[in-house]
PDB file of N, CA and C in Angstrom:
ATOM      1  N   MET A   1      87.048  85.827 201.524  1.00 92.00           N
ATOM      2  CA  MET A   1      86.517  87.030 199.665  1.00 92.00           C
ATOM      3  C   MET A   1      84.831  86.911 200.127  1.00 92.00           C
ATOM      4  N   GLN A   2      83.787  85.840 200.232  1.00 92.00           N
ATOM      5  CA  GLN A   2      82.241  86.074 200.344  1.00 92.00           C
ATOM      6  C   GLN A   2      81.922  87.534 200.813  1.00 92.00           C
ATOM      7  N   ASN A   3      83.106  87.004 202.463  1.00 94.00           N
ATOM      8  CA  ASN A   3      82.707  88.514 203.177  1.00 94.00           C
ATOM      9  C   ASN A   3      82.699  90.445 202.152  1.00 94.00           C
ATOM     10  N   ILE A   4      83.554  90.042 201.486  1.00 95.00           N
ATOM     11  CA  ILE A   4      84.057  91.252 200.482  1.00 95.00           C
ATOM     12  C   ILE A   4      82.951  91.520 199.887  1.00 95.00           C
ATOM     13  N   ILE A   5      82.305  90.622 198.543  1.00 92.00           N
ATOM     14  CA  ILE A   5      81.704  90.659 198.525  1.00 92.00           C
ATOM     15  C   ILE A   5      79.646  91.602 198.112  1.00 92.00           C
ATOM     16  N   LYS A   6      79.359  90.246 200.019  1.00 92.00           N
ATOM     17  CA  LYS A   6      78.593  90.459 200.668  1.00 92.00           C
ATOM     18  C   LYS A   6      78.456  92.038 201.135  1.00 92.00           C
ATOM     19  N   LYS A   7      79.812  92.528 201.559  1.00 94.00           N
ATOM     20  CA  LYS A   7      79.558  94.635 201.987  1.00 94.00           C
ATOM     21  C   LYS A   7      79.429  95.455 201.318  1.00 94.00           C
ATOM     22  N   SER A   8      79.682  94.937 199.531  1.00 93.00           N
ATOM     23  CA  SER A   8      80.625  95.361 198.314  1.00 93.00           C
ATOM     24  C   SER A   8      78.941  96.116 197.865  1.00 93.00           C
ATOM     25  N   LEU A   9      78.607  94.282 198.167  1.00 92.00           N
ATOM     26  CA  LEU A   9      76.494  94.747 197.658  1.00 92.00           C
ATOM     27  C   LEU A   9      75.953  95.527 198.553  1.00 92.00           C
ATOM     28  N   GLU A  10      76.114  95.125 199.596  1.00 92.00           N
ATOM     29  CA  GLU A  10      75.696  96.066 200.885  1.00 92.00           C
ATOM     30  C   GLU A  10      75.491  97.442 199.727  1.00 92.00           C
ATOM     31  N   ASN A  11      76.962  98.184 200.014  1.00 92.00           N
ATOM     32  CA  ASN A  11      76.944  99.601 200.080  1.00 92.00           C
ATOM     33  C   ASN A  11      77.296 100.264 198.891  1.00 92.00           C
ATOM     34  N   SER A  12      76.192  99.327 197.605  1.00 93.00           N
ATOM     35  CA  SER A  12      76.356  99.279 196.281  1.00 93.00           C
ATOM     36  C   SER A  12      74.960 100.046 195.891  1.00 93.00           C
ATOM     37  N   LEU A  13      75.621 101.152 195.274  1.00 93.00           N
ATOM     38  CA  LEU A  13      73.900 101.541 193.689  1.00 93.00           C
ATOM     39  C   LEU A  13      73.535 101.097 192.741  1.00 93.00           C
ATOM     40  N   SER A  14      71.927 101.836 192.708  1.00 91.00           N
ATOM     41  CA  SER A  14      71.446 100.880 191.262  1.00 91.00           C
ATOM     42  C   SER A  14      71.990 102.185 190.367  1.00 91.00           C
ATOM     43  N   TYR A  15      72.435 101.773 189.386  1.00 92.00           N
ATOM     44  CA  TYR A  15      72.033 103.251 188.322  1.00 92.00           C
ATOM     45  C   TYR A  15      71.588 104.519 188.669  1.00 92.00           C
ATOM     46  N   ASN A  16      70.483 104.632 189.196  1.00 95.00           N
ATOM     47  CA  ASN A  16      69.633 105.251 189.248  1.00 95.00           C
ATOM     48  C   ASN A  16      69.643 106.028 190.779  1.00 95.00           C
ATOM     49  N   GLU A  17      70.115 105.444 191.459  1.00 96.00           N
ATOM     50  CA  GLU A  17      70.117 105.443 193.356  1.00 96.00           C
ATOM     51  C   GLU A  17      71.671 106.854 192.717  1.00 96.00           C
ATOM     52  N   TYR A  18      72.540 106.489 191.932  1.00 95.00           N
ATOM     53  CA  TYR A  18      73.607 107.155 191.276  1.00 95.00           C
ATOM     54  C   TYR A  18      73.843 108.178 190.488  1.00 95.00           C
ATOM     55  N   ARG A  19      73.063 107.429 189.595  1.00 96.00           N
ATOM     56  CA  ARG A  19      72.208 109.064 188.748  1.00 96.00           C
ATOM     57  C   ARG A  19      71.987 110.391 190.102  1.00 96.00           C
ATOM     58  N   SER A  20      70.948 110.016 191.387  1.00 97.00           N
ATOM     59  CA  SER A  20      70.361 110.192 191.539  1.00 97.00           C
ATOM     60  C   SER A  20      71.443 110.960 192.696  1.00 97.00           C
ATOM     61  N   LEU A  21      72.310 110.818 192.893  1.00 96.00           N
ATOM     62  CA  LEU A  21      73.203 110.509 193.565  1.00 96.00           C
ATOM     63  C   LEU A  21      73.867 111.730 193.577  1.00 96.00           C
ATOM     64  N   VAL A  22      74.850 112.298 192.199  1.00 96.00           N
ATOM     65  CA  VAL A  22      75.583 112.567 191.515  1.00 96.00           C
ATOM     66  C   VAL A  22      74.805 114.429 191.254  1.00 96.00           C
ATOM     67  N   ASN A  23      73.719 114.086 190.826  1.00 96.00           N
ATOM     68  CA  ASN A  23      73.627 115.254 190.760  1.00 96.00           C
ATOM     69  C   ASN A  23      73.041 115.881 191.790  1.00 96.00           C
ATOM     70  N   GLY A  24      72.664 115.077 192.771  1.00 97.00           N
ATOM     71  CA  GLY A  24      72.265 116.402 194.551  1.00 97.00           C
ATOM     72  C   GLY A  24      73.582 117.179 194.555  1.00 97.00           C
ATOM     73  N   LEU A  25      74.613 116.270 194.368  1.00 96.00           N
ATOM     74  CA  LEU A  25      76.620 116.933 194.634  1.00 96.00           C
ATOM     75  C   LEU A  25      75.896 117.751 193.662  1.00 96.00           C
ATOM     76  N   LEU A  26      76.280 117.863 192.938  1.00 97.00           N
ATOM     77  CA  LEU A  26      76.184 118.551 191.519  1.00 97.00           C
ATOM     78  C   LEU A  26      75.767 120.372 191.795  1.00 97.00           C
ATOM     79  N   LYS A  27      74.222 120.310 192.027  1.00 97.00           N
ATOM     80  CA  LYS A  27      73.462 121.256 193.337  1.00 97.00           C
ATOM     81  C   LYS A  27      73.999 121.629 194.361  1.00 97.00           C
ATOM     82  N   GLU A  28      74.966 120.916 194.942  1.00 96.00           N
ATOM     83  CA  GLU A  28      75.987 121.027 195.975  1.00 96.00           C
ATOM     84  C   GLU A  28      77.105 122.015 195.194  1.00 96.00           C
ATOM     85  N   GLY A  29      77.440 121.984 194.419  1.00 95.00           N
ATOM     86  CA  GLY A  29      78.734 122.214 194.066  1.00 95.00           C
ATOM     87  C   GLY A  29      80.011 121.138 194.255  1.00 95.00           C
ATOM     88  N   LYS A  30      79.236 120.109 194.083  1.00 96.00           N
ATOM     89  CA  LYS A  30      80.246 118.460 194.906  1.00 96.00           C
ATOM     90  C   LYS A  30      80.275 118.278 193.215  1.00 96.00           C
ATOM     91  N   SER A  31      81.374 116.781 193.613  1.00 94.00           N
ATOM     92  CA  SER A  31      81.662 115.565 193.429  1.00 94.00           C
ATOM     93  C   SER A  31      81.370 114.378 193.987  1.00 94.00           C
ATOM     94  N   THR A  32      81.950 113.428 193.613  1.00 89.00           N
ATOM     95  CA  THR A  32      81.986 112.007 194.348  1.00 89.00           C
ATOM     96  C   THR A  32      83.194 112.644 194.388  1.00 89.00           C
ATOM     97  N   GLY A  33      83.471 111.045 195.765  1.00 88.00           N
ATOM     98  CA  GLY A  33      85.056 111.824 196.264  1.00 88.00           C
ATOM     99  C   GLY A  33      85.512 112.066 197.178  1.00 88.00           C
ATOM    100  N   VAL A  34      85.868 112.035 198.376  1.00 93.00           N
ATOM    101  CA  VAL A  34      86.707 112.867 199.183  1.00 93.00           C
ATOM    102  C   VAL A  34      87.044 114.352 198.544  1.00 93.00           C
ATOM    103  N   THR A  35      88.116 113.887 198.062  1.00 95.00           N
ATOM    104  CA  THR A  35      89.010 115.311 197.721  1.00 95.00           C
ATOM    105  C   THR A  35      87.170 116.128 196.510  1.00 95.00           C
ATOM    106  N   GLN A  36      88.001 117.548 197.445  1.00 96.00           N
ATOM    107  CA  GLN A  36      86.424 118.304 195.953  1.00 96.00           C
ATOM    108  C   GLN A  36      87.535 119.592 195.949  1.00 96.00           C
ATOM    109  N   ASN A  37      87.522 119.703 194.453  1.00 96.00           N
ATOM    110  CA  ASN A  37      87.945 121.193 193.937  1.00 96.00           C
ATOM    111  C   ASN A  37      87.129 121.162 192.451  1.00 96.00           C
ATOM    112  N   GLU A  38      87.797 122.448 192.313  1.00 95.00           N
ATOM    113  CA  GLU A  38      87.021 123.072 191.199  1.00 95.00           C
ATOM    114  C   GLU A  38      86.843 122.411 189.745  1.00 95.00           C
ATOM    115  N   ASP A  39      88.734 121.419 189.175  1.00 96.00           N
ATOM    116  CA  ASP A  39      88.508 120.772 188.346  1.00 96.00           C
ATOM    117  C   ASP A  39      87.773 119.582 188.447  1.00 96.00           C
ATOM    118  N   LEU A  40      87.804 118.559 189.531  1.00 96.00           N
ATOM    119  CA  LEU A  40      87.245 117.702 189.729  1.00 96.00           C
ATOM    120  C   LEU A  40      85.268 117.942 189.709  1.00 96.00           C
ATOM    121  N   PHE A  41      85.168 118.553 190.232  1.00 96.00           N
ATOM    122  CA  PHE A  41      83.261 119.357 189.950  1.00 96.00           C
ATOM    123  C   PHE A  41      82.754 119.690 188.490  1.00 96.00           C
ATOM    124  N   HIS A  42      84.090 120.528 187.634  1.00 96.00           N
ATOM    125  CA  HIS A  42      84.129 120.114 186.435  1.00 96.00           C
ATOM    126  C   HIS A  42      84.240 118.978 185.461  1.00 96.00           C
ATOM    127  N   TYR A  43      84.975 118.144 185.550  1.00 96.00           N
ATOM    128  CA  TYR A  43      85.075 116.821 185.602  1.00 96.00           C
ATOM    129  C   TYR A  43      83.459 115.913 185.679  1.00 96.00           C
ATOM    130  N   SER A  44      82.838 116.247 187.129  1.00 95.00           N
ATOM    131  CA  SER A  44      81.887 115.510 187.529  1.00 95.00           C
ATOM    132  C   SER A  44      80.960 116.189 186.277  1.00 95.00           C
ATOM    133  N   GLU A  45      80.653 117.628 185.738  1.00 96.00           N
ATOM    134  CA  GLU A  45      79.123 117.958 185.342  1.00 96.00           C
ATOM    135  C   GLU A  45      79.756 116.774 183.850  1.00 96.00           C
ATOM    136  N   LEU A  46      81.003 117.691 183.220  1.00 97.00           N
ATOM    137  CA  LEU A  46      80.840 116.806 181.909  1.00 97.00           C
ATOM    138  C   LEU A  46      80.412 115.454 182.014  1.00 97.00           C
ATOM    139  N   ASN A  47      80.516 114.439 182.758  1.00 96.00           N
ATOM    140  CA  ASN A  47      80.175 113.446 183.180  1.00 96.00           C
ATOM    141  C   ASN A  47      78.497 113.375 183.207  1.00 96.00           C
ATOM    142  N   GLU A  48      78.489 113.896 183.577  1.00 96.00           N
ATOM    143  CA  GLU A  48      76.513 113.884 184.123  1.00 96.00           C
ATOM    144  C   GLU A  48      76.350 114.920 182.363  1.00 96.00           C
ATOM    145  N   THR A  49      77.084 115.499 181.273  1.00 97.00           N
ATOM    146  CA  THR A  49      76.366 115.575 180.813  1.00 97.00           C
ATOM    147  C   THR A  49      76.774 114.359 179.391  1.00 97.00           C
ATOM    148  N   ARG A  50      77.696 113.663 179.571  1.00 97.00           N
ATOM    149  CA  ARG A  50      77.408 112.248 178.328  1.00 97.00           C
ATOM    150  C   ARG A  50      76.562 111.348 179.089  1.00 97.00           C
ATOM    151  N   MET A  51      76.585 111.515 180.983  1.00 96.00           N
ATOM    152  CA  MET A  51      75.440 110.611 180.593  1.00 96.00           C
ATOM    153  C   MET A  51      74.434 110.173 180.382  1.00 96.00           C
ATOM    154  N   ASN A  52      74.099 111.934 180.701  1.00 97.00           N
ATOM    155  CA  ASN A  52      72.259 112.507 180.717  1.00 97.00           C
ATOM    156  C   ASN A  52      71.880 111.949 178.647  1.00 97.00           C
ATOM    157  N   ARG A  53      73.084 112.156 177.739  1.00 97.00           N
ATOM    158  CA  ARG A  53      73.548 111.904 176.469  1.00 97.00           C
ATOM    159  C   ARG A  53      73.238 110.242 176.244  1.00 97.00           C
ATOM    160  N   LEU A  54      73.619 109.394 177.207  1.00 96.00           N
ATOM    161  CA  LEU A  54      73.937 108.443 176.671  1.00 96.00           C
ATOM    162  C   LEU A  54      72.168 107.740 177.373  1.00 96.00           C
ATOM    163  N   ASP A  55      71.215 108.454 177.671  1.00 95.00           N
ATOM    164  CA  ASP A  55      70.035 107.947 178.574  1.00 95.00           C
ATOM    165  C   ASP A  55      69.329 108.158 177.679  1.00 95.00           C
ATOM    166  N   LYS A  56      69.357 108.847 176.848  1.00 97.00           N
ATOM    167  CA  LYS A  56      68.843 109.388 175.938  1.00 97.00           C
ATOM    168  C   LYS A  56      68.292 107.728 174.634  1.00 97.00           C
ATOM    169  N   THR A  57      69.359 109.175 174.217  1.00 97.00           N
ATOM    170  CA  THR A  57      70.030 107.037 173.125  1.00 97.00           C
ATOM    171  C   THR A  57      70.397 106.110 172.978  1.00 97.00           C
ATOM    172  N   LEU A  58      71.470 105.315 173.701  1.00 94.00           N
ATOM    173  CA  LEU A  58      71.015 104.653 174.111  1.00 94.00           C
ATOM    174  C   LEU A  58      69.808 103.300 173.453  1.00 94.00           C
ATOM    175  N   SER A  59      70.072 102.864 172.592  1.00 95.00           N
ATOM    176  CA  SER A  59      69.013 101.003 173.737  1.00 95.00           C
ATOM    177  C   SER A  59      70.070 100.801 173.500  1.00 95.00           C
ATOM    178  N   VAL A  60      68.957  99.333 173.850  1.00 94.00           N
ATOM    179  CA  VAL A  60      69.572  97.593 173.814  1.00 94.00           C
ATOM    180  C   VAL A  60      67.909  97.443 172.222  1.00 94.00           C
ATOM    181  N   SER A  61      68.675  96.517 171.822  1.00 96.00           N
ATOM    182  CA  SER A  61      67.948  95.496 170.541  1.00 96.00           C
ATOM    183  C   SER A  61      66.767  94.138 171.361  1.00 96.00           C
ATOM    184  N   GLU A  62      66.106  94.138 170.461  1.00 96.00           N
ATOM    185  CA  GLU A  62      64.362  93.134 171.719  1.00 96.00           C
ATOM    186  C   GLU A  62      65.417  92.502 171.644  1.00 96.00           C
ATOM    187  N   THR A  63      65.846  91.846 170.597  1.00 97.00           N
ATOM    188  CA  THR A  63      67.198  90.372 171.283  1.00 97.00           C
ATOM    189  C   THR A  63      67.933  90.394 172.192  1.00 97.00           C
ATOM    190  N   ILE A  64      68.273  91.106 171.590  1.00 95.00           N
ATOM    191  CA  ILE A  64      69.085  91.025 173.468  1.00 95.00           C
ATOM    192  C   ILE A  64      68.243  91.157 174.693  1.00 95.00           C
ATOM    193  N   GLN A  65      67.174  91.807 174.529  1.00 94.00           N
ATOM    194  CA  GLN A  65      66.825  92.096 175.225  1.00 94.00           C
ATOM    195  C   GLN A  65      65.711  91.148 176.052  1.00 94.00           C
ATOM    196  N   ASP A  66      65.150  90.661 174.941  1.00 95.00           N
ATOM    197  CA  ASP A  66      65.264  88.861 175.117  1.00 95.00           C
ATOM    198  C   ASP A  66      65.810  87.451 175.955  1.00 95.00           C
ATOM    199  N   ARG A  67      67.693  87.875 175.418  1.00 94.00           N
ATOM    200  CA  ARG A  67      67.965  86.638 176.343  1.00 94.00           C
ATOM    201  C   ARG A  67      68.062  87.379 177.186  1.00 94.00           C
ATOM    202  N   LEU A  68      68.591  88.174 177.648  1.00 92.00           N
ATOM    203  CA  LEU A  68      68.667  88.702 178.781  1.00 92.00           C
ATOM    204  C   LEU A  68      67.341  88.346 179.955  1.00 92.00           C
ATOM    205  N   SER A  69      66.521  88.650 179.878  1.00 92.00           N
ATOM    206  CA  SER A  69      65.123  87.994 180.177  1.00 92.00           C
ATOM    207  C   SER A  69      65.280  86.562 180.651  1.00 92.00           C
ATOM    208  N   ASN A  70      65.813  85.499 179.455  1.00 94.00           N
ATOM    209  CA  ASN A  70      66.068  84.700 178.870  1.00 94.00           C
ATOM    210  C   ASN A  70      67.074  83.379 180.003  1.00 94.00           C
ATOM    211  N   LEU A  71      67.752  84.105 180.448  1.00 94.00           N
ATOM    212  CA  LEU A  71      69.313  84.256 181.226  1.00 94.00           C
ATOM    213  C   LEU A  71      68.949  82.613 182.420  1.00 94.00           C
ATOM    214  N   GLU A  72      68.935  82.400 182.737  1.00 93.00           N
ATOM    215  CA  GLU A  72      68.763  81.694 184.162  1.00 93.00           C
ATOM    216  C   GLU A  72      69.128  81.748 185.554  1.00 93.00           C
ATOM    217  N   ASN A  73      70.238  82.771 185.380  1.00 91.00           N
ATOM    218  CA  ASN A  73      70.745  82.786 186.559  1.00 91.00           C
ATOM    219  C   ASN A  73      71.187  84.006 186.413  1.00 91.00           C
ATOM    220  N   GLU A  74      71.056  84.739 188.236  1.00 85.00           N
ATOM    221  CA  GLU A  74      70.787  86.206 188.104  1.00 85.00           C
ATOM    222  C   GLU A  74      72.418  86.846 188.640  1.00 85.00           C
ATOM    223  N   PHE A  75      72.128  87.572 187.991  1.00 83.00           N
ATOM    224  CA  PHE A  75      73.786  88.534 188.125  1.00 83.00           C
ATOM    225  C   PHE A  75      73.656  89.921 188.075  1.00 83.00           C
ATOM    226  N   ILE A  76      74.645  90.726 188.671  1.00 82.00           N
ATOM    227  CA  ILE A  76      74.556  92.416 189.299  1.00 82.00           C
ATOM    228  C   ILE A  76      75.786  92.609 187.806  1.00 82.00           C
ATOM    229  N   PHE A  77      75.612  93.355 187.638  1.00 78.00           N
ATOM    230  CA  PHE A  77      76.696  94.709 186.780  1.00 78.00           C
ATOM    231  C   PHE A  77      76.549  95.560 188.196  1.00 78.00           C
TER     232      PHE A  77
END
């Protein structure tokens, strides 16, 4: 199980890396994943719009930021 987790973490992306990947694929007319078709591309465009909106409107309260910065253990989400 530890090897599976280790490999998964090595192949994971940060949020910014994921956003860059999706943005680049959309510029090429593609979506994420192996299957490529017009519907999946359209859904990817919709999701990009939603993520842009969340990036602009989502905020983490100062209280939560303080609590997160004071955690003793490291967490990966």
